[in-house]
Amino acid sequence: MNTPPPFKASDHLNDGKHHLLLAATGSVATIKLPNIVSALSQHPNLSIRILLTDSAAAFLQGQSPEQPSLAHIATLPNVAAIHRDADEWRKPWVRGDSILHIELRRWADLLVIAPLSANSLAKIALGMSDNLVTHEWERWLN
Ligand SMILES: Cc1cc2nc3c(=O)[nH]c(=O)nc-3n(C[C@H](O)[C@H](O)[C@H](O)COP(=O)(O)O)c2cc1C
């Protein structure tokens, strides 16, 4: 299977859209992510990239009508992509390669983390950064 080319912010900066990073962590409220995305569909000039922790993804496996699969969520209006931890390491990194969480920071106008689990809140409060969502948060502090 062909690996898609790495995401580069510079390929998307002149698309005339507002760029939202919508990050979700593992909470029962994660099942509201499709509702949030659907509510935002009334804004056609919005491009959304969804970031999910592994726990958040576990809530969205197509196990019930209100918990559609990630593949379905990826087809909702305005959703440009869903990014997971493994996407940071899709290709073994060598010096000079782009870095996903840095490219996403360059791309985005706004980062929203909703829902924010107690676990991720604690990690953020302590400055811990061990997955794509917390790597992204760290970029927004600089
Ligand atoms: C069924 C289930 C429901 C959960 N609901 C919540 C919740 O509402 N709020 C919360 O902070 N953690 C909740 N948790 C615990 C988190 O998923 C857990 O702390 C996880 O490690 C969070 O990982 P993350 O912060 O990387 O997403 C729940 C766990 C399970 C299995």
Short mmCIF file of C-alpha atoms and ligand atoms in Angstrom, two decimals:
data_model
loop_
_atom_site.label_atom_id
_atom_site.label_comp_id
_atom_site.label_asym_id
_atom_site.label_seq_id
_atom_site.Cartn_x
_atom_site.Cartn_y
_atom_site.Cartn_z
CA MET A 1 0.00 0.00 0.00
CA ASN A 2 1.29 3.47 -0.88
CA THR A 3 1.99 5.80 2.05
CA PRO A 4 0.34 9.21 1.51
CA PRO A 5 2.77 12.13 1.37
CA PRO A 6 3.42 13.83 4.71
CA PHE A 7 1.12 16.74 5.60
CA LYS A 8 2.69 20.10 4.76
CA ALA A 9 0.97 23.27 6.00
CA SER A 10 2.33 25.24 3.06
CA ASP A 11 0.19 23.16 0.68
CA HIS A 12 -3.00 24.47 2.34
CA LEU A 13 -2.33 28.01 3.54
CA ASN A 14 -4.03 29.79 0.62
CA ASP A 15 -7.27 27.81 0.57
CA GLY A 16 -9.32 30.79 1.84
CA LYS A 17 -10.54 28.83 4.85
CA HIS A 18 -10.30 29.17 8.60
CA HIS A 19 -8.30 26.27 9.99
CA LEU A 20 -9.51 24.55 13.15
CA LEU A 21 -7.63 21.85 15.03
CA LEU A 22 -10.27 19.95 16.97
CA ALA A 23 -8.57 17.67 19.47
CA ALA A 24 -10.46 15.08 21.51
CA THR A 25 -9.26 13.07 24.48
CA GLY A 26 -10.85 10.04 26.13
CA SER A 27 -14.09 10.89 27.90
CA VAL A 28 -17.70 9.80 27.62
CA ALA A 29 -18.19 13.25 26.09
CA THR A 30 -16.02 12.17 23.15
CA ILE A 31 -19.18 10.72 21.62
CA LYS A 32 -20.30 14.33 21.09
CA LEU A 33 -17.46 14.95 18.65
CA PRO A 34 -19.65 14.12 15.61
CA ASN A 35 -22.26 16.58 16.93
CA ILE A 36 -19.64 19.32 17.25
CA VAL A 37 -18.43 18.67 13.71
CA SER A 38 -22.00 18.60 12.36
CA ALA A 39 -22.86 21.88 14.09
CA LEU A 40 -19.82 23.47 12.47
CA SER A 41 -20.95 22.33 9.02
CA GLN A 42 -22.98 25.55 8.72
CA HIS A 43 -19.64 27.31 8.20
CA PRO A 44 -18.47 26.21 4.75
CA ASN A 45 -15.33 28.32 4.97
CA LEU A 46 -13.98 26.14 7.79
CA SER A 47 -11.45 23.36 7.45
CA ILE A 48 -11.22 20.99 10.41
CA ARG A 49 -8.40 18.61 11.27
CA ILE A 50 -9.33 16.25 14.09
CA LEU A 51 -6.70 15.00 16.53
CA LEU A 52 -7.53 11.98 18.68
CA THR A 53 -5.78 10.28 21.54
CA ASP A 54 -5.98 6.49 21.48
CA SER A 55 -8.56 6.62 24.29
CA ALA A 56 -10.70 9.11 22.37
CA ALA A 57 -10.60 6.89 19.30
CA ALA A 58 -11.87 3.95 21.37
CA PHE A 59 -15.15 5.82 21.90
CA LEU A 60 -15.68 6.20 18.13
CA GLN A 61 -15.48 2.74 16.59
CA GLY A 62 -18.94 2.55 15.06
CA GLN A 63 -20.30 0.68 18.08
CA SER A 64 -23.64 2.56 18.05
CA PRO A 65 -25.46 5.12 15.90
CA GLU A 66 -24.27 7.98 18.09
CA GLN A 67 -20.71 6.60 18.02
CA PRO A 68 -19.89 6.41 14.32
CA SER A 69 -16.59 5.11 13.07
CA LEU A 70 -13.63 7.38 12.42
CA ALA A 71 -13.97 6.48 8.74
CA HIS A 72 -17.49 7.95 8.80
CA ILE A 73 -16.44 11.05 10.73
CA ALA A 74 -13.72 11.64 8.14
CA THR A 75 -16.46 12.05 5.51
CA LEU A 76 -18.40 14.76 7.41
CA PRO A 77 -18.46 18.26 5.89
CA ASN A 78 -15.39 20.43 6.61
CA VAL A 79 -13.32 17.50 7.91
CA ALA A 80 -10.02 17.60 6.06
CA ALA A 81 -8.34 14.79 7.99
CA ILE A 82 -8.13 12.83 11.21
CA HIS A 83 -4.67 12.57 12.73
CA ARG A 84 -3.56 9.94 15.24
CA ASP A 85 -0.37 9.30 17.20
CA ALA A 86 0.88 6.82 14.62
CA ASP A 87 0.77 9.53 11.95
CA GLU A 88 3.73 11.22 13.66
CA TRP A 89 5.81 8.14 12.87
CA ARG A 90 4.23 7.07 9.56
CA LYS A 91 7.69 7.28 8.06
CA PRO A 92 10.86 6.92 10.14
CA TRP A 93 11.91 10.51 10.75
CA VAL A 94 15.21 11.76 9.42
CA ARG A 95 16.65 15.24 9.74
CA GLY A 96 15.03 17.62 7.28
CA ASP A 97 11.68 15.81 7.24
CA SER A 98 8.56 17.72 8.26
CA ILE A 99 7.15 17.08 11.74
CA LEU A 100 3.39 16.61 11.91
CA HIS A 101 2.63 18.54 15.12
CA ILE A 102 4.74 21.47 13.91
CA GLU A 103 3.06 21.48 10.49
CA LEU A 104 -0.35 21.39 12.17
CA ARG A 105 0.61 24.41 14.30
CA ARG A 106 1.64 26.27 11.15
CA TRP A 107 -1.64 25.33 9.49
CA ALA A 108 -4.09 26.09 12.30
CA ASP A 109 -5.79 29.32 13.30
CA LEU A 110 -7.36 27.80 16.40
CA LEU A 111 -6.85 24.77 18.65
CA VAL A 112 -9.81 23.44 20.62
CA ILE A 113 -9.43 20.46 22.95
CA ALA A 114 -12.90 19.10 23.62
CA PRO A 115 -13.46 17.02 25.55
CA LEU A 116 -10.43 17.25 27.79
CA SER A 117 -10.06 14.17 29.99
CA ALA A 118 -8.85 14.47 33.57
CA ASN A 119 -5.80 12.50 32.45
CA SER A 120 -4.87 14.90 29.63
CA LEU A 121 -5.66 17.93 31.80
CA ALA A 122 -3.21 16.60 34.39
CA LYS A 123 -0.56 16.00 31.73
CA ILE A 124 -0.98 19.51 30.34
CA ALA A 125 -0.86 21.03 33.82
CA LEU A 126 2.40 19.18 34.52
CA GLY A 127 3.92 19.97 31.14
CA MET A 128 3.93 16.35 30.03
CA SER A 129 3.86 15.69 26.30
CA ASP A 130 3.66 12.08 25.14
CA ASN A 131 1.16 11.97 22.28
CA LEU A 132 0.01 14.01 19.29
CA VAL A 133 -2.56 16.05 21.25
CA THR A 134 -0.09 17.05 23.95
CA HIS A 135 2.70 17.61 21.40
CA GLU A 136 0.28 19.99 19.68
CA TRP A 137 -0.63 21.78 22.90
CA GLU A 138 3.05 22.27 23.62
CA ARG A 139 3.50 24.05 20.25
CA TRP A 140 0.76 26.53 21.16
CA LEU A 141 2.68 27.61 24.26
CA ASN A 142 5.55 28.91 22.13
C1 LIG B 1 -15.89 3.94 29.43
C2 LIG B 1 -14.94 4.99 29.93
C3 LIG B 1 -15.41 6.26 30.20
C4 LIG B 1 -14.54 7.27 30.62
N1 LIG B 1 -15.01 8.52 30.86
C5 LIG B 1 -14.17 9.49 31.25
C6 LIG B 1 -14.64 10.82 31.45
O1 LIG B 1 -15.82 11.13 31.28
N2 LIG B 1 -13.76 11.76 31.83
C7 LIG B 1 -12.42 11.48 32.02
O2 LIG B 1 -11.67 12.39 32.36
N3 LIG B 1 -11.94 10.23 31.84
C8 LIG B 1 -12.79 9.23 31.46
N4 LIG B 1 -12.32 7.95 31.27
C9 LIG B 1 -10.91 7.66 31.54
C10 LIG B 1 -10.00 8.08 30.39
O3 LIG B 1 -10.43 7.52 29.15
C11 LIG B 1 -8.58 7.61 30.71
O4 LIG B 1 -8.08 8.39 31.78
C12 LIG B 1 -7.64 7.70 29.54
O5 LIG B 1 -6.36 7.29 29.97
C13 LIG B 1 -7.57 9.11 28.98
O6 LIG B 1 -6.57 9.15 28.00
P1 LIG B 1 -6.26 10.45 27.17
O7 LIG B 1 -6.21 11.60 28.14
O8 LIG B 1 -4.93 10.17 26.54
O9 LIG B 1 -7.32 10.60 26.15
C14 LIG B 1 -13.16 6.96 30.82
C15 LIG B 1 -12.70 5.67 30.56
C16 LIG B 1 -13.57 4.70 30.12
C17 LIG B 1 -13.05 3.30 29.86
#
